[in-house]
Amino acid sequence: MTAQIQRMEKALEGRRTLLREHKLYRLLSNMEDVQRFMELHVYAVWDFMSLLKALQNELTCTTLPWRPRGNAKTARFINEIVLGEESDVNELGEPRSHFEMYLEAMQEVGADTRPVLDLVASLDSMDHIDQRIANAGLEPAAAQFLRFTFSVIAEKAPHKIASAFTFGREDLIPDMFIQLIEQASEGGVNRFPKLTYYLVRHIEVDGDEHGPLALEMIQELCGDDAAKWDEVLQTAQEALDQRIALWDAIAESIVSAPEFV
C-alpha cells in the first residue's frame, strides 16, 4: 500500500468506523426490517453502477470511431471491474449485473422494487437529472445521496469519480445481516438463496478483486499530483458522509415503522 493510500485510509477511518458500528445493523431484527433496508439501499446499488459506467466513459473509448485513451492500465482496471459488476453470474449461473441480482433478491424477500424501477426508467439521459430525482418522490436522504453522486459524475474528473466509487461505499456487510438471513431458513432450507448469494458474492468480489483494483486505479490516476490526492480525500469524505446520512435515514424508517417494538 502506497503512502498516499495509507494517508487516505487513516483520514477516513473515523467515518468508516461510524458505518461499521452504525446502529442500523442492530435494528435489523426481522425480514420486514430487511425489506425497508433494501428498499432504500437499492439506490446506492444503482448509483454505484452509474459511477462505474462514468469511469468507463472517462477512462476507455466508448465512442466511434475507436481511439486509444492513452493509459491502457487504467482502462484494463475499469474494464475488469465492469465485467464483474455489469455481467457477473447469479446463483443459477445466469449472467446478471449486480443491480439486477439485487432486484431479484428484493423480490425474493418481498421488498418493493417499483419505485427504483420507475426512477431508472424515467432517466434516459443526464439532462436535468437533479430535477427528475427531486420529482421522483424518494425519501430525502436517498434523493440527496443520488444528487451527490451525479454531481461528482457531472464534473467529469476521473480521480474524483474513482474516489466516490472506491471509498464512498460500505466496505463490509455486517455478519449480523447474513446471520439474519440464515436464521430465516427453515429445516435447513435457505428461504432466500438469491439474497444470500448476492451478499456472499458481494463480499468475495469487492474484497478480493474489485477493491484492490480500484485502489490501484486511484494510484494511477493521481500519481504524484498532491492536488488530486487532496481532491480524492475530500470527495471520499463527502461520499462517506452521504452514506452515513442514508444509514441514519434507514434506521429512522425502521424505528418509526408501526410494527417496530
Short mmCIF file of C-alpha atoms in Angstrom, two decimals:
data_model
loop_
_atom_site.label_atom_id
_atom_site.label_comp_id
_atom_site.label_asym_id
_atom_site.label_seq_id
_atom_site.Cartn_x
_atom_site.Cartn_y
_atom_site.Cartn_z
CA MET A 1 0.00 0.00 0.00
CA THR A 2 1.44 3.38 -1.00
CA ALA A 3 1.94 6.25 1.41
CA GLN A 4 -0.90 8.24 -0.17
CA ILE A 5 -3.35 5.35 0.11
CA GLN A 6 -2.28 4.88 3.74
CA ARG A 7 -2.95 8.58 4.34
CA MET A 8 -6.38 8.17 2.81
CA GLU A 9 -7.19 5.13 4.91
CA LYS A 10 -6.13 6.90 8.12
CA ALA A 11 -8.10 10.06 7.31
CA LEU A 12 -11.26 8.07 6.53
CA GLU A 13 -11.08 5.64 9.44
CA GLY A 14 -13.38 7.69 11.69
CA ARG A 15 -16.16 7.78 9.14
CA ARG A 16 -15.69 4.10 8.28
CA THR A 17 -15.94 3.22 11.96
CA LEU A 18 -19.23 5.12 12.16
CA LEU A 19 -20.51 3.00 9.28
CA ARG A 20 -19.21 -0.31 10.61
CA GLU A 21 -20.70 0.34 14.05
CA HIS A 22 -23.87 2.07 12.89
CA LYS A 23 -26.98 1.46 14.96
CA LEU A 24 -28.80 0.43 11.79
CA TYR A 25 -27.30 -3.04 11.92
CA ARG A 26 -28.64 -3.64 15.44
CA LEU A 27 -32.13 -2.74 14.24
CA LEU A 28 -32.28 -5.47 11.56
CA SER A 29 -34.22 -7.98 13.63
CA ASN A 30 -36.74 -9.41 11.16
CA MET A 31 -37.44 -9.66 7.44
CA GLU A 32 -39.66 -6.56 7.48
CA ASP A 33 -36.61 -4.60 8.60
CA VAL A 34 -34.58 -6.16 5.79
CA GLN A 35 -37.26 -5.14 3.31
CA ARG A 36 -37.08 -1.50 4.45
CA PHE A 37 -33.30 -1.60 4.36
CA MET A 38 -33.23 -2.92 0.80
CA GLU A 39 -35.89 -0.50 -0.46
CA LEU A 40 -33.59 2.44 0.36
CA HIS A 41 -30.20 0.78 -0.05
CA VAL A 42 -31.05 -0.19 -3.63
CA TYR A 43 -30.45 3.41 -4.72
CA ALA A 44 -26.84 3.08 -3.55
CA VAL A 45 -26.53 -0.16 -5.51
CA TRP A 46 -27.85 1.55 -8.64
CA ASP A 47 -25.78 4.71 -8.40
CA PHE A 48 -22.68 2.57 -7.84
CA MET A 49 -23.32 1.20 -11.34
CA SER A 50 -23.62 4.76 -12.64
CA LEU A 51 -20.26 5.68 -11.10
CA LEU A 52 -18.80 2.58 -12.72
CA LYS A 53 -20.05 3.49 -16.19
CA ALA A 54 -18.91 7.09 -15.73
CA LEU A 55 -15.40 5.78 -15.09
CA GLN A 56 -15.60 3.56 -18.14
CA ASN A 57 -16.69 6.55 -20.24
CA GLU A 58 -13.80 8.66 -18.94
CA LEU A 59 -11.04 6.04 -18.95
CA THR A 60 -11.82 3.94 -22.04
CA CYS A 61 -13.11 4.70 -25.51
CA THR A 62 -16.87 4.17 -25.67
CA THR A 63 -17.47 6.19 -28.82
CA LEU A 64 -16.90 5.60 -32.53
CA PRO A 65 -14.51 5.52 -34.20
CA TRP A 66 -12.42 3.91 -31.50
CA ARG A 67 -9.28 5.72 -30.40
CA PRO A 68 -6.78 4.83 -27.66
CA ARG A 69 -7.25 6.85 -24.48
CA GLY A 70 -3.57 6.87 -23.53
CA ASN A 71 -3.49 4.76 -20.36
CA ALA A 72 -4.18 1.13 -21.09
CA LYS A 73 -3.50 0.19 -17.46
CA THR A 74 -6.40 2.22 -16.06
CA ALA A 75 -8.57 1.05 -18.96
CA ARG A 76 -7.82 -2.53 -18.03
CA PHE A 77 -8.63 -1.87 -14.36
CA ILE A 78 -12.02 -0.41 -15.12
CA ASN A 79 -12.91 -2.95 -17.81
CA GLU A 80 -12.18 -5.79 -15.40
CA ILE A 81 -14.45 -4.22 -12.80
CA VAL A 82 -17.19 -3.59 -15.39
CA LEU A 83 -17.05 -7.23 -16.46
CA GLY A 84 -17.72 -8.38 -12.91
CA GLU A 85 -20.28 -5.74 -11.90
CA GLU A 86 -22.28 -5.49 -15.12
CA SER A 87 -22.19 -9.12 -16.24
CA ASP A 88 -21.50 -11.40 -13.29
CA VAL A 89 -23.41 -14.67 -12.87
CA ASN A 90 -26.20 -15.27 -10.37
CA GLU A 91 -26.74 -18.31 -8.15
CA LEU A 92 -28.04 -20.24 -11.19
CA GLY A 93 -25.02 -19.38 -13.33
CA GLU A 94 -27.05 -16.89 -15.41
CA PRO A 95 -25.46 -13.57 -16.47
CA ARG A 96 -26.71 -10.66 -14.37
CA SER A 97 -25.49 -7.27 -13.28
CA HIS A 98 -25.16 -6.86 -9.54
CA PHE A 99 -28.02 -4.37 -9.65
CA GLU A 100 -30.28 -6.94 -11.29
CA MET A 101 -29.19 -9.54 -8.74
CA TYR A 102 -30.16 -7.11 -6.01
CA LEU A 103 -33.57 -6.51 -7.55
CA GLU A 104 -34.16 -10.26 -7.71
CA ALA A 105 -33.15 -10.56 -4.06
CA MET A 106 -35.56 -7.74 -3.18
CA GLN A 107 -38.40 -9.54 -4.91
CA GLU A 108 -37.46 -12.74 -3.09
CA VAL A 109 -37.85 -11.12 0.35
CA GLY A 110 -40.97 -9.16 -0.62
CA ALA A 111 -39.36 -5.71 -0.87
CA ASP A 112 -40.94 -3.18 -3.23
CA THR A 113 -38.87 -2.67 -6.40
CA ARG A 114 -41.37 -0.44 -8.18
CA PRO A 115 -40.04 2.98 -7.01
CA VAL A 116 -36.44 2.34 -8.07
CA LEU A 117 -37.51 0.75 -11.35
CA ASP A 118 -39.76 3.74 -12.08
CA LEU A 119 -36.87 6.10 -11.39
CA VAL A 120 -34.42 4.20 -13.59
CA ALA A 121 -36.98 4.01 -16.40
CA SER A 122 -37.55 7.78 -16.22
CA LEU A 123 -33.87 8.70 -16.58
CA ASP A 124 -32.78 8.37 -20.19
CA SER A 125 -30.01 10.98 -20.01
CA MET A 126 -28.13 13.21 -17.58
CA ASP A 127 -30.24 16.20 -18.62
CA HIS A 128 -32.00 17.82 -15.64
CA ILE A 129 -31.23 14.75 -13.55
CA ASP A 130 -31.41 16.65 -10.26
CA GLN A 131 -34.94 17.79 -11.05
CA ARG A 132 -36.01 14.31 -12.09
CA ILE A 133 -34.66 12.88 -8.87
CA ALA A 134 -36.46 15.60 -6.91
CA ASN A 135 -39.73 14.76 -8.68
CA ALA A 136 -39.43 11.02 -8.03
CA GLY A 137 -40.87 11.19 -4.52
CA LEU A 138 -37.86 9.49 -2.92
CA GLU A 139 -37.00 9.56 0.76
CA PRO A 140 -34.98 12.79 1.18
CA ALA A 141 -31.73 11.07 2.21
CA ALA A 142 -31.89 8.74 -0.80
CA ALA A 143 -32.54 11.68 -3.12
CA GLN A 144 -29.63 13.64 -1.63
CA PHE A 145 -27.38 10.56 -1.92
CA LEU A 146 -28.14 10.36 -5.64
CA ARG A 147 -27.74 14.10 -6.19
CA PHE A 148 -24.27 13.99 -4.67
CA THR A 149 -23.24 11.03 -6.83
CA PHE A 150 -24.40 12.65 -10.05
CA SER A 151 -22.80 15.97 -9.12
CA VAL A 152 -19.47 14.13 -8.91
CA ILE A 153 -20.13 12.39 -12.22
CA ALA A 154 -21.01 15.72 -13.86
CA GLU A 155 -17.56 17.12 -13.04
CA LYS A 156 -16.02 14.50 -15.37
CA ALA A 157 -12.92 14.35 -13.18
CA PRO A 158 -11.89 10.66 -13.23
CA HIS A 159 -9.97 10.80 -9.94
CA LYS A 160 -13.00 12.23 -8.12
CA ILE A 161 -15.38 9.71 -9.66
CA ALA A 162 -12.95 6.94 -8.74
CA SER A 163 -12.84 8.24 -5.17
CA ALA A 164 -16.61 8.16 -4.76
CA PHE A 165 -16.66 4.72 -6.38
CA THR A 166 -13.89 3.29 -4.21
CA PHE A 167 -14.26 4.94 -0.82
CA GLY A 168 -17.88 6.06 -0.77
CA ARG A 169 -19.49 2.64 -0.32
CA GLU A 170 -19.85 0.29 2.61
CA ASP A 171 -16.81 -1.93 2.80
CA LEU A 172 -18.30 -4.64 4.97
CA ILE A 173 -21.68 -6.29 5.05
CA PRO A 174 -22.09 -6.99 8.75
CA ASP A 175 -22.18 -10.59 9.91
CA MET A 176 -25.47 -9.75 11.60
CA PHE A 177 -27.15 -9.23 8.23
CA ILE A 178 -26.03 -12.59 6.90
CA GLN A 179 -26.94 -14.30 10.18
CA LEU A 180 -30.44 -12.88 9.94
CA ILE A 181 -30.88 -14.47 6.52
CA GLU A 182 -29.56 -17.77 7.82
CA GLN A 183 -31.93 -17.66 10.78
CA ALA A 184 -34.84 -17.19 8.37
CA SER A 185 -34.10 -20.61 6.88
CA GLU A 186 -36.45 -23.40 7.81
CA GLY A 187 -35.45 -27.02 8.28
CA GLY A 188 -32.03 -26.36 6.81
CA VAL A 189 -33.58 -24.94 3.62
CA ASN A 190 -32.41 -21.47 2.63
CA ARG A 191 -35.57 -19.45 2.04
CA PHE A 192 -33.66 -16.61 0.40
CA PRO A 193 -31.00 -18.10 -1.88
CA LYS A 194 -30.80 -15.03 -4.13
CA LEU A 195 -30.16 -12.62 -1.27
CA THR A 196 -27.69 -14.99 0.38
CA TYR A 197 -25.80 -15.42 -2.89
CA TYR A 198 -25.73 -11.66 -3.52
CA LEU A 199 -24.29 -10.95 -0.07
CA VAL A 200 -21.63 -13.65 -0.31
CA ARG A 201 -20.73 -12.67 -3.88
CA HIS A 202 -20.55 -9.00 -2.91
CA ILE A 203 -18.02 -9.80 -0.19
CA GLU A 204 -15.95 -12.02 -2.50
CA VAL A 205 -15.82 -9.63 -5.43
CA ASP A 206 -15.35 -6.37 -3.56
CA GLY A 207 -12.85 -7.66 -1.03
CA ASP A 208 -10.75 -9.97 -3.16
CA GLU A 209 -10.97 -8.45 -6.63
CA HIS A 210 -12.53 -5.06 -7.21
CA GLY A 211 -11.38 -3.31 -4.04
CA PRO A 212 -7.66 -3.77 -4.76
CA LEU A 213 -8.18 -2.92 -8.44
CA ALA A 214 -9.99 0.30 -7.54
CA LEU A 215 -7.14 1.37 -5.23
CA GLU A 216 -4.61 0.73 -7.99
CA MET A 217 -6.76 2.77 -10.36
CA ILE A 218 -6.74 5.75 -8.00
CA GLN A 219 -2.98 5.48 -7.64
CA GLU A 220 -2.63 5.55 -11.42
CA LEU A 221 -4.99 8.50 -11.81
CA CYS A 222 -3.36 10.65 -9.14
CA GLY A 223 0.30 9.69 -9.41
CA ASP A 224 2.38 12.36 -7.66
CA ASP A 225 -0.20 15.13 -8.06
CA ALA A 226 -0.79 16.37 -4.50
CA ALA A 227 -3.79 18.47 -5.53
CA LYS A 228 -5.54 15.43 -7.00
CA TRP A 229 -4.90 13.42 -3.83
CA ASP A 230 -6.44 16.23 -1.77
CA GLU A 231 -9.49 16.23 -4.03
CA VAL A 232 -9.75 12.44 -3.80
CA LEU A 233 -9.78 12.70 0.00
CA GLN A 234 -12.38 15.48 0.03
CA THR A 235 -14.65 13.55 -2.33
CA ALA A 236 -14.25 10.38 -0.25
CA GLN A 237 -15.15 12.22 2.95
CA GLU A 238 -18.23 13.75 1.36
CA ALA A 239 -19.28 10.41 -0.11
CA LEU A 240 -18.97 8.67 3.26
CA ASP A 241 -20.94 11.48 4.90
CA GLN A 242 -23.71 10.85 2.37
CA ARG A 243 -23.60 7.12 3.16
CA ILE A 244 -23.84 7.81 6.90
CA ALA A 245 -26.83 10.10 6.30
CA LEU A 246 -28.52 7.39 4.25
CA TRP A 247 -27.88 4.83 7.00
CA ASP A 248 -29.35 7.29 9.55
CA ALA A 249 -32.47 7.64 7.42
CA ILE A 250 -32.91 3.88 7.01
CA ALA A 251 -32.51 3.39 10.76
CA GLU A 252 -35.12 6.07 11.41
CA SER A 253 -37.55 4.47 8.95
CA ILE A 254 -37.23 1.15 10.81
CA VAL A 255 -37.68 2.71 14.26
CA SER A 256 -40.73 4.69 13.12
CA ALA A 257 -42.42 1.71 11.44
CA PRO A 258 -45.74 0.75 13.11
CA GLU A 259 -44.62 -2.81 13.85
CA PHE A 260 -41.31 -1.76 15.42
CA VAL A 261 -41.14 -2.71 19.08
#
